[in-house]
Tab-separated table of C-alpha atoms and ligand atoms in Angstrom:
chain	number	residue	atom	x	y	z
A	1	UNK	CA	12.030	44.593	34.335
A	2	UNK	CA	9.541	41.916	35.282
A	3	UNK	CA	9.232	38.949	32.967
A	4	UNK	CA	6.140	38.551	30.751
A	5	UNK	CA	3.454	36.287	32.114
A	6	UNK	CA	2.061	33.412	30.128
A	7	UNK	CA	-0.643	30.829	30.609
A	8	UNK	CA	-0.446	27.300	29.189
A	9	UNK	CA	-4.093	26.368	28.749
A	10	UNK	CA	-3.769	22.554	28.688
A	11	UNK	CA	-1.138	20.005	29.712
A	12	UNK	CA	1.793	19.842	27.291
A	13	UNK	CA	5.166	18.055	27.155
A	14	UNK	CA	6.870	18.920	30.476
A	15	UNK	CA	10.170	19.709	28.693
A	16	UNK	CA	8.433	22.595	26.925
A	17	UNK	CA	7.011	23.911	30.201
A	18	UNK	CA	10.611	23.965	31.485
A	19	UNK	CA	11.785	25.906	28.408
A	20	UNK	CA	8.997	28.442	28.867
A	21	UNK	CA	9.853	28.863	32.546
A	22	UNK	CA	13.303	30.089	31.490
A	23	UNK	CA	11.663	33.036	29.695
A	24	UNK	CA	8.410	33.798	31.448
A	25	UNK	CA	6.428	33.703	34.627
A	26	UNK	CA	4.413	30.623	33.769
A	27	UNK	CA	1.000	29.490	34.908
A	28	UNK	CA	0.468	25.996	33.593
A	29	UNK	CA	-2.338	23.480	33.628
A	30	UNK	CA	-0.445	20.208	33.877
A	31	UNK	CA	-3.475	18.704	35.654
A	32	UNK	CA	-5.153	19.229	32.265
A	33	UNK	CA	-8.421	20.692	33.506
A	34	UNK	CA	-10.648	21.751	30.596
A	35	UNK	CA	-11.602	25.303	31.609
A	36	UNK	CA	-14.864	26.902	30.519
A	37	UNK	CA	-14.569	30.137	28.494
A	38	UNK	CA	-15.332	32.103	31.690
A	39	UNK	CA	-12.646	30.265	33.672
A	40	UNK	CA	-10.186	30.806	30.825
A	41	UNK	CA	-10.932	34.552	30.834
A	42	UNK	CA	-10.401	34.623	34.610
A	43	UNK	CA	-7.067	32.794	34.303
A	44	UNK	CA	-5.984	35.212	31.556
A	45	UNK	CA	-6.235	38.302	33.773
A	46	UNK	CA	-2.805	39.957	33.838
A	47	UNK	CA	-1.458	37.453	31.268
A	48	UNK	CA	0.578	38.579	28.219
A	49	UNK	CA	0.595	35.383	26.176
A	50	UNK	CA	-1.344	32.134	26.075
A	51	UNK	CA	-0.439	28.742	24.642
A	52	UNK	CA	-3.707	27.315	23.378
A	53	UNK	CA	-4.778	24.022	21.891
A	54	UNK	CA	-7.593	23.658	19.391
A	55	UNK	CA	-10.162	23.551	22.174
A	56	UNK	CA	-9.952	27.115	23.518
A	57	UNK	CA	-12.093	29.605	21.617
A	58	UNK	CA	-10.441	33.012	21.256
A	59	UNK	CA	-13.040	35.598	20.251
A	60	UNK	CA	-13.908	39.291	20.634
A	61	UNK	CA	-15.571	38.797	24.037
A	62	UNK	CA	-12.564	36.996	25.478
A	63	UNK	CA	-10.143	39.565	24.055
A	64	UNK	CA	-12.196	42.439	25.479
A	65	UNK	CA	-12.161	40.738	28.886
A	66	UNK	CA	-8.368	40.224	28.783
A	67	UNK	CA	-6.835	43.605	27.856
A	68	UNK	CA	-3.272	42.574	28.643
A	69	UNK	CA	-3.247	39.561	26.305
A	70	UNK	CA	-0.935	40.120	23.332
A	71	UNK	CA	-0.435	36.725	21.722
A	72	UNK	CA	-2.292	33.427	21.396
A	73	UNK	CA	0.017	30.639	20.229
A	74	UNK	CA	-2.002	27.657	19.039
A	75	UNK	CA	-0.465	24.227	19.400
A	76	UNK	CA	-2.258	23.089	16.234
A	77	UNK	CA	-1.957	23.733	12.537
A	78	UNK	CA	-5.703	24.416	12.322
A	79	UNK	CA	-6.837	27.593	14.038
A	80	UNK	CA	-10.580	27.689	13.546
A	81	UNK	CA	-10.782	28.200	17.323
A	82	UNK	CA	-9.416	31.713	16.670
A	83	UNK	CA	-11.592	34.580	15.483
A	84	UNK	CA	-8.691	35.964	13.485
A	85	UNK	CA	-10.508	39.158	12.467
A	86	UNK	CA	-11.301	39.922	16.113
A	87	UNK	CA	-7.697	39.236	17.097
A	88	UNK	CA	-6.346	41.506	14.380
A	89	UNK	CA	-8.830	44.251	15.310
A	90	UNK	CA	-7.720	43.986	18.939
A	91	UNK	CA	-4.021	43.999	18.005
A	92	UNK	CA	-3.533	40.458	19.276
A	93	UNK	CA	-1.074	38.202	17.451
A	94	UNK	CA	-2.140	34.671	16.555
A	95	UNK	CA	0.230	31.867	15.625
A	96	UNK	CA	-0.258	28.216	14.677
A	97	UNK	CA	1.964	25.114	14.485
A	98	UNK	CA	2.370	24.022	10.859
A	99	UNK	CA	4.980	21.702	9.272
A	100	UNK	CA	6.072	19.871	12.418
A	101	UNK	CA	3.017	17.588	12.251
A	102	UNK	CA	2.763	17.132	8.485
A	103	UNK	CA	4.325	13.679	8.081
A	104	UNK	CA	2.857	12.238	11.295
A	105	UNK	CA	-0.626	13.415	10.359
A	106	UNK	CA	-0.227	12.108	6.805
A	107	UNK	CA	0.829	8.708	8.195
A	108	UNK	CA	-2.337	8.605	10.240
A	109	UNK	CA	-4.579	9.761	7.393
A	110	UNK	CA	-3.174	7.011	5.225
A	111	UNK	CA	-3.590	4.441	8.001
A	112	UNK	CA	-7.204	5.478	8.578
A	113	UNK	CA	-7.950	5.277	4.864
A	114	UNK	CA	-6.383	1.815	4.727
A	115	UNK	CA	-8.237	0.681	7.843
A	116	UNK	CA	-11.536	1.732	6.259
A	117	UNK	CA	-10.687	0.170	2.885
A	118	UNK	CA	-9.471	-3.135	4.336
A	119	UNK	CA	-12.044	-3.237	7.154
A	120	UNK	CA	-9.407	-3.613	9.843
A	121	UNK	CA	-11.318	-2.547	12.952
A	122	UNK	CA	-14.461	-4.324	11.779
A	123	UNK	CA	-12.388	-7.500	11.361
A	124	UNK	CA	-10.932	-7.169	14.829
A	125	UNK	CA	-14.360	-6.694	16.385
A	126	UNK	CA	-15.582	-9.762	14.472
A	127	UNK	CA	-12.691	-11.844	15.774
A	128	UNK	CA	-12.950	-10.633	19.375
A	129	UNK	CA	-16.681	-11.322	19.361
A	130	UNK	CA	-15.921	-14.996	18.646
A	131	UNK	CA	-17.554	-14.852	15.212
A	132	UNK	CA	-14.547	-16.302	13.335
A	133	UNK	CA	-15.548	-19.914	12.718
A	134	UNK	CA	-14.173	-20.686	9.294
A	135	UNK	CA	-12.408	-19.421	6.172
A	136	UNK	CA	-14.580	-17.950	3.451
A	137	UNK	CA	-13.419	-16.583	0.105
A	138	UNK	CA	-15.159	-13.265	0.730
A	139	UNK	CA	-14.772	-13.031	4.500
A	140	UNK	CA	-14.450	-9.321	5.326
A	141	UNK	CA	-13.240	-8.621	1.809
A	142	UNK	CA	-12.429	-4.961	1.339
A	143	UNK	CA	-11.405	-2.536	-1.374
A	144	UNK	CA	-8.064	-2.527	-3.164
A	145	UNK	CA	-5.710	0.266	-2.118
A	146	UNK	CA	-2.601	-0.191	-4.304
A	147	UNK	CA	-3.168	0.900	-7.874
A	148	UNK	CA	-6.519	2.530	-7.080
A	149	UNK	CA	-7.423	6.217	-7.373
A	150	UNK	CA	-6.665	8.366	-4.350
A	151	UNK	CA	-8.656	11.594	-4.172
A	152	UNK	CA	-7.518	14.435	-1.953
A	153	UNK	CA	-9.660	17.447	-1.118
A	154	UNK	CA	-7.444	20.207	0.315
A	155	UNK	CA	-3.943	20.021	-1.099
A	156	UNK	CA	-1.888	21.818	1.544
A	157	UNK	CA	1.185	20.321	3.146
A	158	UNK	CA	-0.641	17.366	4.698
A	159	UNK	CA	-2.598	16.656	1.519
A	160	UNK	CA	0.642	16.641	-0.463
A	161	UNK	CA	2.283	14.278	2.033
A	162	UNK	CA	-0.652	11.866	1.686
A	163	UNK	CA	-0.440	12.142	-2.107
A	164	UNK	CA	3.248	11.196	-2.027
A	165	UNK	CA	2.512	8.144	0.092
A	166	UNK	CA	-0.199	7.020	-2.308
A	167	UNK	CA	1.627	7.760	-5.549
A	168	UNK	CA	5.140	6.669	-4.639
A	169	UNK	CA	4.425	3.941	-2.095
A	170	UNK	CA	1.217	2.352	-3.341
A	171	UNK	CA	1.212	3.101	-7.072
A	172	UNK	CA	-2.053	5.017	-6.773
A	173	UNK	CA	-3.342	7.527	-9.312
A	174	UNK	CA	-3.716	10.744	-7.366
A	175	UNK	CA	-6.347	13.351	-8.184
A	176	UNK	CA	-6.912	16.450	-6.084
A	177	UNK	CA	-9.031	19.535	-5.746
A	178	UNK	CA	-7.993	22.655	-3.900
A	179	UNK	CA	-8.826	26.367	-3.811
A	180	UNK	CA	-5.649	26.982	-5.805
A	181	UNK	CA	-3.777	24.674	-8.093
A	182	UNK	CA	-0.276	23.493	-7.122
A	183	UNK	CA	2.774	24.539	-9.126
A	184	UNK	CA	3.740	22.116	-11.939
A	185	UNK	CA	6.811	21.137	-9.857
A	186	UNK	CA	4.713	20.207	-6.811
A	187	UNK	CA	2.162	18.383	-8.965
A	188	UNK	CA	4.993	16.355	-10.492
A	189	UNK	CA	6.493	15.645	-7.085
A	190	UNK	CA	3.136	14.416	-5.756
A	191	UNK	CA	2.245	12.788	-9.106
A	192	UNK	CA	-1.113	14.473	-8.623
A	193	UNK	CA	-3.613	15.657	-11.212
A	194	UNK	CA	-5.842	18.673	-10.558
A	195	UNK	CA	-9.544	18.011	-11.175
A	196	UNK	CA	-12.867	19.701	-10.421
A	197	UNK	CA	-14.576	18.838	-7.155
A	198	UNK	CA	-17.197	16.900	-9.105
A	199	UNK	CA	-14.582	14.819	-10.939
A	200	UNK	CA	-12.775	14.232	-7.656
A	201	UNK	CA	-15.942	12.890	-6.048
A	202	UNK	CA	-16.859	10.656	-8.959
A	203	UNK	CA	-13.420	9.215	-9.702
A	204	UNK	CA	-11.859	8.651	-6.275
A	205	UNK	CA	-11.756	5.121	-4.918
A	206	UNK	CA	-10.530	6.592	-1.644
A	207	UNK	CA	-11.283	10.212	-0.845
A	208	UNK	CA	-9.300	11.895	1.939
A	209	UNK	CA	-10.337	15.298	3.330
A	210	UNK	CA	-7.535	17.582	4.493
A	211	UNK	CA	-8.953	21.072	4.004
A	212	UNK	CA	-9.025	23.710	6.742
A	213	UNK	CA	-12.352	24.461	8.424
A	214	UNK	CA	-13.899	27.810	7.606
A	215	UNK	CA	-17.595	28.730	7.725
A	216	UNK	CA	-17.632	28.384	3.909
A	217	UNK	CA	-16.271	24.835	4.221
A	218	UNK	CA	-19.159	23.778	6.505
A	219	UNK	CA	-20.737	20.577	5.140
A	220	UNK	CA	-18.516	20.588	2.047
A	221	UNK	CA	-19.395	16.891	1.975
A	222	UNK	CA	-23.119	16.282	2.443
A	223	UNK	CA	-25.709	13.886	1.075
A	224	UNK	CA	-25.432	15.128	-2.538
A	225	UNK	CA	-21.629	14.901	-2.616
A	226	UNK	CA	-21.631	11.419	-1.083
A	227	UNK	CA	-24.260	10.305	-3.593
A	228	UNK	CA	-21.929	11.239	-6.435
A	229	UNK	CA	-19.154	8.976	-5.108
A	230	UNK	CA	-18.635	5.365	-6.221
A	231	UNK	CA	-20.573	2.790	-4.174
A	232	UNK	CA	-17.244	1.028	-3.558
A	233	UNK	CA	-15.478	4.203	-2.367
A	234	UNK	CA	-14.220	5.158	1.066
A	235	UNK	CA	-14.231	8.596	2.681
A	236	UNK	CA	-11.643	9.641	5.272
A	237	UNK	CA	-11.875	12.862	7.295
A	238	UNK	CA	-8.795	14.013	9.194
A	239	UNK	CA	-9.568	17.705	8.628
A	240	UNK	CA	-12.195	19.046	11.019
A	241	UNK	CA	-15.629	18.128	12.220
A	242	UNK	CA	-18.264	20.123	10.362
A	243	UNK	CA	-16.638	19.663	6.966
A	244	UNK	CA	-18.703	16.485	6.640
A	245	UNK	CA	-22.414	16.329	7.435
A	246	UNK	CA	-22.055	13.421	9.878
A	247	UNK	CA	-25.782	12.600	9.914
A	248	UNK	CA	-25.852	12.392	6.107
A	249	UNK	CA	-22.695	10.287	6.128
A	250	UNK	CA	-24.166	7.864	8.671
A	251	UNK	CA	-27.256	7.477	6.480
A	252	UNK	CA	-25.108	6.916	3.372
A	253	UNK	CA	-22.968	4.308	5.135
A	254	UNK	CA	-26.052	2.495	6.404
A	255	UNK	CA	-27.510	2.473	2.873
A	256	UNK	CA	-24.149	1.446	1.366
A	257	UNK	CA	-24.140	4.561	-0.847
A	258	UNK	CA	-20.392	4.338	-0.227
A	259	UNK	CA	-18.555	1.339	1.197
A	260	UNK	CA	-16.823	2.696	4.282
A	261	UNK	CA	-15.425	5.714	6.092
A	262	UNK	CA	-12.596	6.619	8.444
A	263	UNK	CA	-13.210	9.546	10.779
A	264	UNK	CA	-10.790	11.188	13.190
A	265	UNK	CA	-12.827	14.393	13.607
A	266	UNK	CA	-16.519	14.947	14.278
A	267	UNK	CA	-19.178	17.624	14.384
A	268	UNK	CA	-19.486	18.636	18.043
A	269	UNK	CA	-16.596	16.381	19.176
A	270	UNK	CA	-15.914	14.790	21.591
A	271	UNK	CA	-19.550	13.844	21.007
A	272	UNK	CA	-19.972	11.450	18.081
A	273	UNK	CA	-23.214	11.113	16.123
A	274	UNK	CA	-24.962	8.042	17.607
A	275	UNK	CA	-25.806	6.702	14.141
A	276	UNK	CA	-22.083	6.496	13.344
A	277	UNK	CA	-21.407	4.587	16.564
A	278	UNK	CA	-23.929	1.954	15.513
A	279	UNK	CA	-22.276	1.218	12.148
A	280	UNK	CA	-19.597	-1.384	11.448
A	281	UNK	CA	-18.340	0.147	8.172
A	282	UNK	CA	-16.795	3.228	9.758
A	283	UNK	CA	-13.475	3.428	11.603
A	284	UNK	CA	-13.686	5.977	14.424
A	285	UNK	CA	-10.715	7.544	16.216
A	286	UNK	CA	-10.632	10.387	18.779
A	287	UNK	CA	-8.828	13.220	16.913
A	288	UNK	CA	-5.372	11.667	17.223
A	289	UNK	CA	-3.881	12.180	13.756
A	290	UNK	CA	-0.957	14.205	15.130
A	291	UNK	CA	-0.587	12.113	18.277
A	292	UNK	CA	2.925	10.807	18.553
A	293	UNK	CA	4.895	12.015	21.543
A	294	UNK	CA	7.620	13.446	19.293
A	295	UNK	CA	5.171	15.430	17.192
A	296	UNK	CA	3.172	16.668	20.158
A	297	UNK	CA	6.444	17.866	21.683
A	298	UNK	CA	7.413	19.618	18.427
A	299	UNK	CA	3.995	21.319	18.189
A	300	UNK	CA	4.279	22.616	21.763
A	301	UNK	CA	7.879	23.708	21.162
A	302	UNK	CA	6.840	25.674	18.071
A	303	UNK	CA	4.059	27.376	20.041
A	304	UNK	CA	6.687	28.166	22.708
A	305	UNK	CA	9.070	29.563	20.062
A	306	UNK	CA	6.289	31.873	18.896
A	307	UNK	CA	5.670	33.119	22.444
A	308	UNK	CA	9.375	33.614	23.082
A	309	UNK	CA	9.905	35.507	19.820
A	310	UNK	CA	6.850	37.721	20.049
A	311	UNK	CA	7.002	38.616	23.719
A	312	UNK	CA	10.737	39.184	23.239
A	313	UNK	CA	9.936	41.902	20.687
A	314	UNK	CA	10.674	39.806	17.571
A	315	UNK	CA	8.489	38.660	14.682
A	316	UNK	CA	6.511	35.484	15.412
A	317	UNK	CA	7.753	32.328	13.671
A	318	UNK	CA	4.436	31.132	12.225
A	319	UNK	CA	1.909	33.998	12.352
A	320	UNK	CA	-1.701	33.579	11.235
A	321	UNK	CA	-2.494	37.310	11.160
A	322	UNK	CA	-0.687	40.468	10.300
A	323	UNK	CA	-1.136	43.331	12.725
A	324	UNK	CA	-1.577	46.349	10.513
A	325	UNK	CA	-1.247	48.999	13.164
A	326	UNK	CA	0.772	48.130	16.188
A	327	UNK	CA	0.985	45.511	18.828
A	328	UNK	CA	-1.483	45.670	21.659
A	329	UNK	CA	0.304	47.618	24.334
A	330	UNK	CA	0.572	45.912	27.675
A	331	UNK	CA	-2.272	47.249	29.842
Z	401	LIG	C1	-4.357	18.814	17.366
Z	401	LIG	C2	-5.064	19.334	14.963
Z	401	LIG	O1	-4.272	17.611	18.032
Z	401	LIG	O2	-3.116	20.568	14.521
Z	401	LIG	C3	-4.327	20.471	14.356
Z	401	LIG	O3	-4.963	21.290	13.676
Z	401	LIG	O4	-6.192	19.122	14.669
Z	401	LIG	C4	-4.408	18.437	15.913
Z	401	LIG	O5	-3.121	18.175	15.502
Z	401	LIG	C5	-5.467	19.574	18.011
Z	401	LIG	O6	-5.974	20.627	17.295
Z	401	LIG	C6	-5.003	20.033	19.409
Z	401	LIG	O7	-4.340	21.237	19.428
């Protein structure tokens, strides 16, 4: 019997390509060309499984154009690039890559929050520009982190990991809001108190966004929400672009409605709103919260494990949909 065929849509850790080659006929993209949707559909002809990253959109049109495709294994915990309903309707399995990136991403979220609070990149730019002439008592003075109130919107695994860092490492009071409340055990472990979204906005000294993107979550944080935050507060987004109204945030930062922000994700990335680029009180990073080589390897390996399991006739390891009827039969 011939081996299943898979496509790896972007460059990944070479060790994982080697693992996949032991199971499948592999077409890879180690030159890391960003294919257009049409090119992707062309490459997927005759392909049984695809390893995607967050930047390939999988929708009804693509699925209709690729009748042999049975599984899309996303090398990301977020899967808003998948039209899950269309995948389920077509009998196509989707999988994501949770857990393996939780601690790494939480480290970065915390670092970005601290960089915004303590004005780290602004200070470096000041120094490099030759503006450091003297000591001043309030030179680049920022906001306190230890002992302050950490607000978390979206209390999944990454939110909880950030809460633990704040509560146990920095003596912060942690408040959170989420679609569903955590169990008393998890709340105790994170030392986190459940509050309404309004209370979260008005009490947080540092608000970190870690909720998944869905159409309902679009612009969860806009002008009105920012206006109800403390003028000394910071806002950090490591979730997804589109959760924050970037234009409204830029205006609020310019007006000092809040003190500072840290952004790793943007509406329409890799484009960044020009008004944000012009501001000194925002720390900007290019969607790298999960970027350590070890974690990127683990994410790719988990996507590979999903492909190996599913195309080998087993249950996927980390499914994002449940196929009610049957698998898509190979065309
Ligand atoms: C990825 C992410 O870098 O896992 C996610 O949801 O946002 C990041 O870790 C990105 O999506 C590439 O797959």
